Amino acid sequence: AGLMTQGMVCHQTFRDKDGKWLFPTEVERDGESWRHLETGTPVTAGRIEKMSKSKRNVIDPELIISTYGADTARWFMLSDSPPDRDLEWTDSGVAGSWRFVNRLWRLVAENADQERAAEPEKFDKELRAVRQQVHQTIGGVTDDLEGFHFNRAVARIYELVNALSGVGAGTTEERWVLREGLKIMVQLIGPMMPHLAEELWSRLGNTTSLADEPW
C-alpha cells in the first residue's frame, strides 16, 4: 500500500556538429544558443531526457557537492517536485537553492548573538501573527514530510523565512519572537539539510546535537 514509483532525474541533451553526445559540462550558453567550451563551435541542444551515460546528459555528484555542498543539492532535489514525478536538473535551480542556503546562514548569524530574554507577557498584533505562522508551519511541515510532499514542506519553510526576515530586533518582544522562530526553523530544515542545520543549531548557542532533539 505504501509502494511509490520514484520519478527520474532528467537533464537536457547536447550534440556537436558530428552528432556526438556531449556532457553538460562541455557546453556553455551563447545568447539563445549553445557552443562547445573548448572549440567554440555550435552545439545542438536536444530534448530533456532521463540522465543516461549513453547520452552523456549526466552531472557528476562530486562536482555539485564540491561547488555547492551536499545540503544544497539535497534541498534542490526535494524542493523541485514530488518524489513520484520526474525532476529536471538545472544549474539555475541549484544556484537558487545555494542562494537560499546563504540567506539562512546570514539570517541566523546576524541574530545568533541576541541577548536571551524571558518570554514577554504579551505581544503586539504583528508579532502574534508571526508566532502563529511559525507554529502553523510546524504542523504543515510535519504533515508534508509524513505524506512525502517534500516540495510543499520546502515551500512552507521559504514562507517562514520570509516572515522571520521581516521581524526587527529593536525590542525585547521582537528579539524573543525572532529567536523562537529561528530555533524552530532550524529544526524544520534538519531532515533535509542536516549539515547546515547542525551548524546553525550550534550558532544559536545550543550545546547538544540537533539530531538528538525531539521534533
PDB file of N, CA and C in Angstrom, residues 87-175:
ATOM      1  N   LEU A  87      12.304  14.856 -12.173  1.00  0.00           N
ATOM      2  CA  LEU A  87      12.988  16.068 -11.735  1.00  0.00           C
ATOM      3  C   LEU A  87      13.930  16.527 -12.831  1.00  0.00           C
ATOM      4  N   GLU A  88      13.796  17.774 -13.268  1.00  0.00           N
ATOM      5  CA  GLU A  88      14.725  18.325 -14.252  1.00  0.00           C
ATOM      6  C   GLU A  88      15.868  19.014 -13.520  1.00  0.00           C
ATOM      7  N   TRP A  89      17.068  18.515 -13.718  1.00  0.00           N
ATOM      8  CA  TRP A  89      18.238  19.092 -13.063  1.00  0.00           C
ATOM      9  C   TRP A  89      18.702  20.305 -13.863  1.00  0.00           C
ATOM     10  N   THR A  90      18.748  21.463 -13.228  1.00  0.00           N
ATOM     11  CA  THR A  90      19.192  22.683 -13.901  1.00  0.00           C
ATOM     12  C   THR A  90      20.200  23.420 -13.032  1.00  0.00           C
ATOM     13  N   ASP A  91      21.147  24.073 -13.695  1.00  0.00           N
ATOM     14  CA  ASP A  91      22.135  24.861 -12.962  1.00  0.00           C
ATOM     15  C   ASP A  91      21.474  26.013 -12.210  1.00  0.00           C
ATOM     16  N   SER A  92      20.465  26.623 -12.831  1.00  0.00           N
ATOM     17  CA  SER A  92      19.794  27.755 -12.201  1.00  0.00           C
ATOM     18  C   SER A  92      19.042  27.313 -10.950  1.00  0.00           C
ATOM     19  N   GLY A  93      18.490  26.103 -10.985  1.00  0.00           N
ATOM     20  CA  GLY A  93      17.777  25.601  -9.824  1.00  0.00           C
ATOM     21  C   GLY A  93      18.700  25.359  -8.644  1.00  0.00           C
ATOM     22  N   VAL A  94      19.859  24.772  -8.926  1.00  0.00           N
ATOM     23  CA  VAL A  94      20.832  24.529  -7.864  1.00  0.00           C
ATOM     24  C   VAL A  94      21.362  25.852  -7.327  1.00  0.00           C
ATOM     25  N   ALA A  95      21.622  26.797  -8.230  1.00  0.00           N
ATOM     26  CA  ALA A  95      22.129  28.105  -7.809  1.00  0.00           C
ATOM     27  C   ALA A  95      21.107  28.823  -6.924  1.00  0.00           C
ATOM     28  N   GLY A  96      19.818  28.672  -7.246  1.00  0.00           N
ATOM     29  CA  GLY A  96      18.777  29.277  -6.426  1.00  0.00           C
ATOM     30  C   GLY A  96      18.753  28.688  -5.023  1.00  0.00           C
ATOM     31  N   SER A  97      18.926  27.376  -4.929  1.00  0.00           N
ATOM     32  CA  SER A  97      18.989  26.724  -3.617  1.00  0.00           C
ATOM     33  C   SER A  97      20.218  27.187  -2.846  1.00  0.00           C
ATOM     34  N   TRP A  98      21.321  27.384  -3.558  1.00  0.00           N
ATOM     35  CA  TRP A  98      22.555  27.862  -2.926  1.00  0.00           C
ATOM     36  C   TRP A  98      22.363  29.254  -2.338  1.00  0.00           C
ATOM     37  N   ARG A  99      21.641  30.119  -3.060  1.00  0.00           N
ATOM     38  CA  ARG A  99      21.367  31.461  -2.545  1.00  0.00           C
ATOM     39  C   ARG A  99      20.499  31.391  -1.287  1.00  0.00           C
ATOM     40  N   PHE A 100      19.554  30.469  -1.273  1.00  0.00           N
ATOM     41  CA  PHE A 100      18.708  30.328  -0.091  1.00  0.00           C
ATOM     42  C   PHE A 100      19.514  29.833   1.102  1.00  0.00           C
ATOM     43  N   VAL A 101      20.426  28.900   0.877  1.00  0.00           N
ATOM     44  CA  VAL A 101      21.293  28.409   1.947  1.00  0.00           C
ATOM     45  C   VAL A 101      22.089  29.564   2.549  1.00  0.00           C
ATOM     46  N   ASN A 102      22.630  30.419   1.710  1.00  0.00           N
ATOM     47  CA  ASN A 102      23.383  31.575   2.197  1.00  0.00           C
ATOM     48  C   ASN A 102      22.483  32.551   2.947  1.00  0.00           C
ATOM     49  N   ARG A 103      21.246  32.679   2.490  1.00  0.00           N
ATOM     50  CA  ARG A 103      20.303  33.560   3.180  1.00  0.00           C
ATOM     51  C   ARG A 103      20.019  33.040   4.581  1.00  0.00           C
ATOM     52  N   LEU A 104      19.841  31.732   4.707  1.00  0.00           N
ATOM     53  CA  LEU A 104      19.621  31.142   6.020  1.00  0.00           C
ATOM     54  C   LEU A 104      20.813  31.401   6.934  1.00  0.00           C
ATOM     55  N   TRP A 105      21.997  31.221   6.388  1.00  0.00           N
ATOM     56  CA  TRP A 105      23.204  31.424   7.183  1.00  0.00           C
ATOM     57  C   TRP A 105      23.282  32.861   7.701  1.00  0.00           C
ATOM     58  N   ARG A 106      23.031  33.818   6.822  1.00  0.00           N
ATOM     59  CA  ARG A 106      23.099  35.224   7.239  1.00  0.00           C
ATOM     60  C   ARG A 106      22.031  35.546   8.272  1.00  0.00           C
ATOM     61  N   LEU A 107      20.818  35.031   8.065  1.00  0.00           N
ATOM     62  CA  LEU A 107      19.717  35.326   8.982  1.00  0.00           C
ATOM     63  C   LEU A 107      20.038  34.849  10.390  1.00  0.00           C
ATOM     64  N   VAL A 108      20.596  33.669  10.511  1.00  0.00           N
ATOM     65  CA  VAL A 108      20.940  33.138  11.834  1.00  0.00           C
ATOM     66  C   VAL A 108      22.174  33.844  12.383  1.00  0.00           C
ATOM     67  N   ALA A 109      23.201  34.005  11.552  1.00  0.00           N
ATOM     68  CA  ALA A 109      24.456  34.599  12.019  1.00  0.00           C
ATOM     69  C   ALA A 109      24.255  36.023  12.530  1.00  0.00           C
ATOM     70  N   GLU A 110      23.384  36.771  11.869  1.00  0.00           N
ATOM     71  CA  GLU A 110      23.173  38.161  12.252  1.00  0.00           C
ATOM     72  C   GLU A 110      22.356  38.300  13.537  1.00  0.00           C
ATOM     73  N   ASN A 111      21.679  37.228  13.932  1.00  0.00           N
ATOM     74  CA  ASN A 111      20.815  37.315  15.112  1.00  0.00           C
ATOM     75  C   ASN A 111      21.171  36.305  16.205  1.00  0.00           C
ATOM     76  N   ALA A 112      22.235  35.545  15.980  1.00  0.00           N
ATOM     77  CA  ALA A 112      22.583  34.484  16.930  1.00  0.00           C
ATOM     78  C   ALA A 112      23.066  35.034  18.260  1.00  0.00           C
ATOM     79  N   ASP A 113      23.644  36.224  18.259  1.00  0.00           N
ATOM     80  CA  ASP A 113      24.218  36.787  19.480  1.00  0.00           C
ATOM     81  C   ASP A 113      23.245  37.664  20.255  1.00  0.00           C
ATOM     82  N   GLN A 114      21.986  37.663  19.830  1.00  0.00           N
ATOM     83  CA  GLN A 114      20.996  38.468  20.559  1.00  0.00           C
ATOM     84  C   GLN A 114      20.862  37.957  22.001  1.00  0.00           C
ATOM     85  N   GLU A 115      20.718  38.879  22.898  1.00  0.00           N
ATOM     86  CA  GLU A 115      20.593  38.513  24.311  1.00  0.00           C
ATOM     87  C   GLU A 115      19.321  37.694  24.541  1.00  0.00           C
ATOM     88  N   ARG A 116      19.467  36.585  25.252  1.00  0.00           N
ATOM     89  CA  ARG A 116      18.310  35.747  25.547  1.00  0.00           C
ATOM     90  C   ARG A 116      17.480  36.395  26.654  1.00  0.00           C
ATOM     91  N   ALA A 117      16.223  36.581  26.365  1.00  0.00           N
ATOM     92  CA  ALA A 117      15.339  37.242  27.325  1.00  0.00           C
ATOM     93  C   ALA A 117      14.207  36.299  27.722  1.00  0.00           C
ATOM     94  N   ALA A 118      13.591  36.589  28.836  1.00  0.00           N
ATOM     95  CA  ALA A 118      12.437  35.803  29.275  1.00  0.00           C
ATOM     96  C   ALA A 118      11.260  36.063  28.338  1.00  0.00           C
ATOM     97  N   GLU A 119      10.356  35.093  28.248  1.00  0.00           N
ATOM     98  CA  GLU A 119       9.209  35.255  27.357  1.00  0.00           C
ATOM     99  C   GLU A 119       8.352  36.434  27.812  1.00  0.00           C
ATOM    100  N   PRO A 120       8.092  37.361  26.902  1.00  0.00           N
ATOM    101  CA  PRO A 120       7.266  38.532  27.259  1.00  0.00           C
ATOM    102  C   PRO A 120       5.844  38.107  27.637  1.00  0.00           C
ATOM    103  N   GLU A 121       5.189  38.932  28.426  1.00  0.00           N
ATOM    104  CA  GLU A 121       3.828  38.626  28.855  1.00  0.00           C
ATOM    105  C   GLU A 121       2.816  38.836  27.741  1.00  0.00           C
ATOM    106  N   LYS A 122       3.110  39.731  26.813  1.00  0.00           N
ATOM    107  CA  LYS A 122       2.181  39.971  25.713  1.00  0.00           C
ATOM    108  C   LYS A 122       2.950  40.404  24.470  1.00  0.00           C
ATOM    109  N   PHE A 123       2.298  40.225  23.304  1.00  0.00           N
ATOM    110  CA  PHE A 123       2.895  40.579  22.019  1.00  0.00           C
ATOM    111  C   PHE A 123       1.897  41.447  21.255  1.00  0.00           C
ATOM    112  N   ASP A 124       2.426  42.306  20.391  1.00  0.00           N
ATOM    113  CA  ASP A 124       1.511  43.104  19.575  1.00  0.00           C
ATOM    114  C   ASP A 124       0.945  42.239  18.450  1.00  0.00           C
ATOM    115  N   LYS A 125       0.058  42.823  17.666  1.00  0.00           N
ATOM    116  CA  LYS A 125      -0.668  42.078  16.636  1.00  0.00           C
ATOM    117  C   LYS A 125       0.278  41.462  15.607  1.00  0.00           C
ATOM    118  N   GLU A 126       1.287  42.214  15.179  1.00  0.00           N
ATOM    119  CA  GLU A 126       2.208  41.725  14.156  1.00  0.00           C
ATOM    120  C   GLU A 126       3.032  40.545  14.656  1.00  0.00           C
ATOM    121  N   LEU A 127       3.518  40.648  15.873  1.00  0.00           N
ATOM    122  CA  LEU A 127       4.334  39.567  16.423  1.00  0.00           C
ATOM    123  C   LEU A 127       3.486  38.321  16.698  1.00  0.00           C
ATOM    124  N   ARG A 128       2.241  38.520  17.098  1.00  0.00           N
ATOM    125  CA  ARG A 128       1.354  37.364  17.292  1.00  0.00           C
ATOM    126  C   ARG A 128       1.143  36.643  15.964  1.00  0.00           C
ATOM    127  N   ALA A 129       1.011  37.414  14.888  1.00  0.00           N
ATOM    128  CA  ALA A 129       0.821  36.815  13.563  1.00  0.00           C
ATOM    129  C   ALA A 129       2.048  35.994  13.147  1.00  0.00           C
ATOM    130  N   VAL A 130       3.247  36.502  13.466  1.00  0.00           N
ATOM    131  CA  VAL A 130       4.470  35.764  13.137  1.00  0.00           C
ATOM    132  C   VAL A 130       4.528  34.466  13.927  1.00  0.00           C
ATOM    133  N   ARG A 131       4.225  34.533  15.223  1.00  0.00           N
ATOM    134  CA  ARG A 131       4.245  33.327  16.047  1.00  0.00           C
ATOM    135  C   ARG A 131       3.216  32.310  15.556  1.00  0.00           C
ATOM    136  N   GLN A 132       2.068  32.811  15.142  1.00  0.00           N
ATOM    137  CA  GLN A 132       1.048  31.910  14.617  1.00  0.00           C
ATOM    138  C   GLN A 132       1.558  31.205  13.363  1.00  0.00           C
ATOM    139  N   GLN A 133       2.225  31.950  12.464  1.00  0.00           N
ATOM    140  CA  GLN A 133       2.758  31.337  11.260  1.00  0.00           C
ATOM    141  C   GLN A 133       3.842  30.311  11.587  1.00  0.00           C
ATOM    142  N   VAL A 134       4.669  30.618  12.577  1.00  0.00           N
ATOM    143  CA  VAL A 134       5.723  29.684  12.982  1.00  0.00           C
ATOM    144  C   VAL A 134       5.115  28.344  13.380  1.00  0.00           C
ATOM    145  N   HIS A 135       4.097  28.377  14.214  1.00  0.00           N
ATOM    146  CA  HIS A 135       3.524  27.135  14.728  1.00  0.00           C
ATOM    147  C   HIS A 135       2.639  26.438  13.694  1.00  0.00           C
ATOM    148  N   GLN A 136       2.041  27.197  12.797  1.00  0.00           N
ATOM    149  CA  GLN A 136       1.312  26.574  11.688  1.00  0.00           C
ATOM    150  C   GLN A 136       2.283  25.868  10.746  1.00  0.00           C
ATOM    151  N   THR A 137       3.468  26.440  10.609  1.00  0.00           N
ATOM    152  CA  THR A 137       4.476  25.822   9.748  1.00  0.00           C
ATOM    153  C   THR A 137       4.938  24.487  10.322  1.00  0.00           C
ATOM    154  N   ILE A 138       5.055  24.401  11.637  1.00  0.00           N
ATOM    155  CA  ILE A 138       5.427  23.123  12.266  1.00  0.00           C
ATOM    156  C   ILE A 138       4.425  22.040  11.871  1.00  0.00           C
ATOM    157  N   GLY A 139       3.134  22.352  12.035  1.00  0.00           N
ATOM    158  CA  GLY A 139       2.104  21.374  11.695  1.00  0.00           C
ATOM    159  C   GLY A 139       2.105  21.026  10.218  1.00  0.00           C
ATOM    160  N   GLY A 140       2.255  22.045   9.368  1.00  0.00           N
ATOM    161  CA  GLY A 140       2.235  21.803   7.929  1.00  0.00           C
ATOM    162  C   GLY A 140       3.415  20.975   7.455  1.00  0.00           C
ATOM    163  N   VAL A 141       4.618  21.325   7.920  1.00  0.00           N
ATOM    164  CA  VAL A 141       5.815  20.582   7.503  1.00  0.00           C
ATOM    165  C   VAL A 141       5.769  19.153   8.017  1.00  0.00           C
ATOM    166  N   THR A 142       5.280  18.963   9.233  1.00  0.00           N
ATOM    167  CA  THR A 142       5.155  17.611   9.784  1.00  0.00           C
ATOM    168  C   THR A 142       4.267  16.749   8.903  1.00  0.00           C
ATOM    169  N   ASP A 143       3.107  17.267   8.538  1.00  0.00           N
ATOM    170  CA  ASP A 143       2.186  16.518   7.674  1.00  0.00           C
ATOM    171  C   ASP A 143       2.801  16.276   6.301  1.00  0.00           C
ATOM    172  N   ASP A 144       3.503  17.271   5.761  1.00  0.00           N
ATOM    173  CA  ASP A 144       4.101  17.129   4.429  1.00  0.00           C
ATOM    174  C   ASP A 144       5.189  16.059   4.414  1.00  0.00           C
ATOM    175  N   LEU A 145       6.030  16.039   5.435  1.00  0.00           N
ATOM    176  CA  LEU A 145       7.098  15.042   5.475  1.00  0.00           C
ATOM    177  C   LEU A 145       6.526  13.632   5.609  1.00  0.00           C
ATOM    178  N   GLU A 146       5.513  13.496   6.449  1.00  0.00           N
ATOM    179  CA  GLU A 146       4.914  12.178   6.626  1.00  0.00           C
ATOM    180  C   GLU A 146       4.167  11.725   5.372  1.00  0.00           C
ATOM    181  N   GLY A 147       3.700  12.680   4.569  1.00  0.00           N
ATOM    182  CA  GLY A 147       2.986  12.346   3.339  1.00  0.00           C
ATOM    183  C   GLY A 147       3.863  12.355   2.105  1.00  0.00           C
ATOM    184  N   PHE A 148       5.176  12.493   2.285  1.00  0.00           N
ATOM    185  CA  PHE A 148       6.146  12.536   1.187  1.00  0.00           C
ATOM    186  C   PHE A 148       5.932  13.723   0.245  1.00  0.00           C
ATOM    187  N   HIS A 149       5.352  14.810   0.757  1.00  0.00           N
ATOM    188  CA  HIS A 149       5.188  16.027  -0.038  1.00  0.00           C
ATOM    189  C   HIS A 149       6.338  16.989   0.304  1.00  0.00           C
ATOM    190  N   PHE A 150       7.547  16.571  -0.037  1.00  0.00           N
ATOM    191  CA  PHE A 150       8.718  17.331   0.377  1.00  0.00           C
ATOM    192  C   PHE A 150       8.750  18.730  -0.226  1.00  0.00           C
ATOM    193  N   ASN A 151       8.290  18.857  -1.467  1.00  0.00           N
ATOM    194  CA  ASN A 151       8.307  20.175  -2.108  1.00  0.00           C
ATOM    195  C   ASN A 151       7.360  21.145  -1.400  1.00  0.00           C
ATOM    196  N   ARG A 152       6.269  20.644  -0.858  1.00  0.00           N
ATOM    197  CA  ARG A 152       5.361  21.508  -0.090  1.00  0.00           C
ATOM    198  C   ARG A 152       6.028  21.948   1.213  1.00  0.00           C
ATOM    199  N   ALA A 153       6.727  21.020   1.861  1.00  0.00           N
ATOM    200  CA  ALA A 153       7.422  21.361   3.101  1.00  0.00           C
ATOM    201  C   ALA A 153       8.453  22.452   2.855  1.00  0.00           C
ATOM    202  N   VAL A 154       9.174  22.335   1.753  1.00  0.00           N
ATOM    203  CA  VAL A 154      10.175  23.347   1.407  1.00  0.00           C
ATOM    204  C   VAL A 154       9.504  24.694   1.178  1.00  0.00           C
ATOM    205  N   ALA A 155       8.378  24.696   0.477  1.00  0.00           N
ATOM    206  CA  ALA A 155       7.665  25.947   0.197  1.00  0.00           C
ATOM    207  C   ALA A 155       7.212  26.626   1.491  1.00  0.00           C
ATOM    208  N   ARG A 156       6.764  25.840   2.453  1.00  0.00           N
ATOM    209  CA  ARG A 156       6.342  26.407   3.739  1.00  0.00           C
ATOM    210  C   ARG A 156       7.529  27.053   4.465  1.00  0.00           C
ATOM    211  N   ILE A 157       8.684  26.414   4.369  1.00  0.00           N
ATOM    212  CA  ILE A 157       9.863  26.955   5.044  1.00  0.00           C
ATOM    213  C   ILE A 157      10.323  28.242   4.366  1.00  0.00           C
ATOM    214  N   TYR A 158      10.216  28.320   3.047  1.00  0.00           N
ATOM    215  CA  TYR A 158      10.514  29.571   2.349  1.00  0.00           C
ATOM    216  C   TYR A 158       9.640  30.701   2.889  1.00  0.00           C
ATOM    217  N   GLU A 159       8.350  30.413   3.038  1.00  0.00           N
ATOM    218  CA  GLU A 159       7.421  31.431   3.541  1.00  0.00           C
ATOM    219  C   GLU A 159       7.760  31.832   4.976  1.00  0.00           C
ATOM    220  N   LEU A 160       8.160  30.854   5.778  1.00  0.00           N
ATOM    221  CA  LEU A 160       8.518  31.150   7.161  1.00  0.00           C
ATOM    222  C   LEU A 160       9.755  32.030   7.229  1.00  0.00           C
ATOM    223  N   VAL A 161      10.735  31.738   6.407  1.00  0.00           N
ATOM    224  CA  VAL A 161      11.962  32.547   6.394  1.00  0.00           C
ATOM    225  C   VAL A 161      11.645  33.978   5.967  1.00  0.00           C
ATOM    226  N   ASN A 162      10.745  34.132   5.003  1.00  0.00           N
ATOM    227  CA  ASN A 162      10.339  35.481   4.606  1.00  0.00           C
ATOM    228  C   ASN A 162       9.712  36.233   5.776  1.00  0.00           C
ATOM    229  N   ALA A 163       8.884  35.539   6.537  1.00  0.00           N
ATOM    230  CA  ALA A 163       8.230  36.180   7.680  1.00  0.00           C
ATOM    231  C   ALA A 163       9.249  36.552   8.751  1.00  0.00           C
ATOM    232  N   LEU A 164      10.179  35.659   9.046  1.00  0.00           N
ATOM    233  CA  LEU A 164      11.180  35.933  10.075  1.00  0.00           C
ATOM    234  C   LEU A 164      12.133  37.044   9.648  1.00  0.00           C
ATOM    235  N   SER A 165      12.383  37.142   8.354  1.00  0.00           N
ATOM    236  CA  SER A 165      13.275  38.195   7.849  1.00  0.00           C
ATOM    237  C   SER A 165      12.677  39.578   8.058  1.00  0.00           C
ATOM    238  N   GLY A 166      11.365  39.638   8.207  1.00  0.00           N
ATOM    239  CA  GLY A 166      10.714  40.930   8.396  1.00  0.00           C
ATOM    240  C   GLY A 166      10.566  41.341   9.853  1.00  0.00           C
ATOM    241  N   VAL A 167      11.040  40.484  10.769  1.00  0.00           N
ATOM    242  CA  VAL A 167      10.952  40.816  12.194  1.00  0.00           C
ATOM    243  C   VAL A 167      12.171  41.627  12.600  1.00  0.00           C
ATOM    244  N   GLY A 168      11.951  42.733  13.249  1.00  0.00           N
ATOM    245  CA  GLY A 168      13.064  43.559  13.710  1.00  0.00           C
ATOM    246  C   GLY A 168      13.704  42.982  14.956  1.00  0.00           C
ATOM    247  N   ALA A 169      14.684  43.686  15.467  1.00  0.00           N
ATOM    248  CA  ALA A 169      15.368  43.241  16.684  1.00  0.00           C
ATOM    249  C   ALA A 169      15.550  44.405  17.641  1.00  0.00           C
ATOM    250  N   GLY A 170      14.642  45.369  17.544  1.00  0.00           N
ATOM    251  CA  GLY A 170      14.788  46.564  18.364  1.00  0.00           C
ATOM    252  C   GLY A 170      14.204  46.453  19.748  1.00  0.00           C
ATOM    253  N   THR A 171      13.174  45.596  19.900  1.00  0.00           N
ATOM    254  CA  THR A 171      12.543  45.462  21.204  1.00  0.00           C
ATOM    255  C   THR A 171      12.770  44.064  21.763  1.00  0.00           C
ATOM    256  N   THR A 172      12.540  43.924  23.059  1.00  0.00           N
ATOM    257  CA  THR A 172      12.682  42.613  23.694  1.00  0.00           C
ATOM    258  C   THR A 172      11.714  41.614  23.089  1.00  0.00           C
ATOM    259  N   GLU A 173      10.489  42.064  22.801  1.00  0.00           N
ATOM    260  CA  GLU A 173       9.480  41.180  22.222  1.00  0.00           C
ATOM    261  C   GLU A 173       9.908  40.687  20.844  1.00  0.00           C
ATOM    262  N   GLU A 174      10.435  41.590  20.022  1.00  0.00           N
ATOM    263  CA  GLU A 174      10.877  41.210  18.689  1.00  0.00           C
ATOM    264  C   GLU A 174      12.023  40.202  18.759  1.00  0.00           C
ATOM    265  N   ARG A 175      12.973  40.463  19.622  1.00  0.00           N
ATOM    266  CA  ARG A 175      14.117  39.557  19.740  1.00  0.00           C
ATOM    267  C   ARG A 175      13.679  38.171  20.203  1.00  0.00           C
TER     268      ARG A 175
END
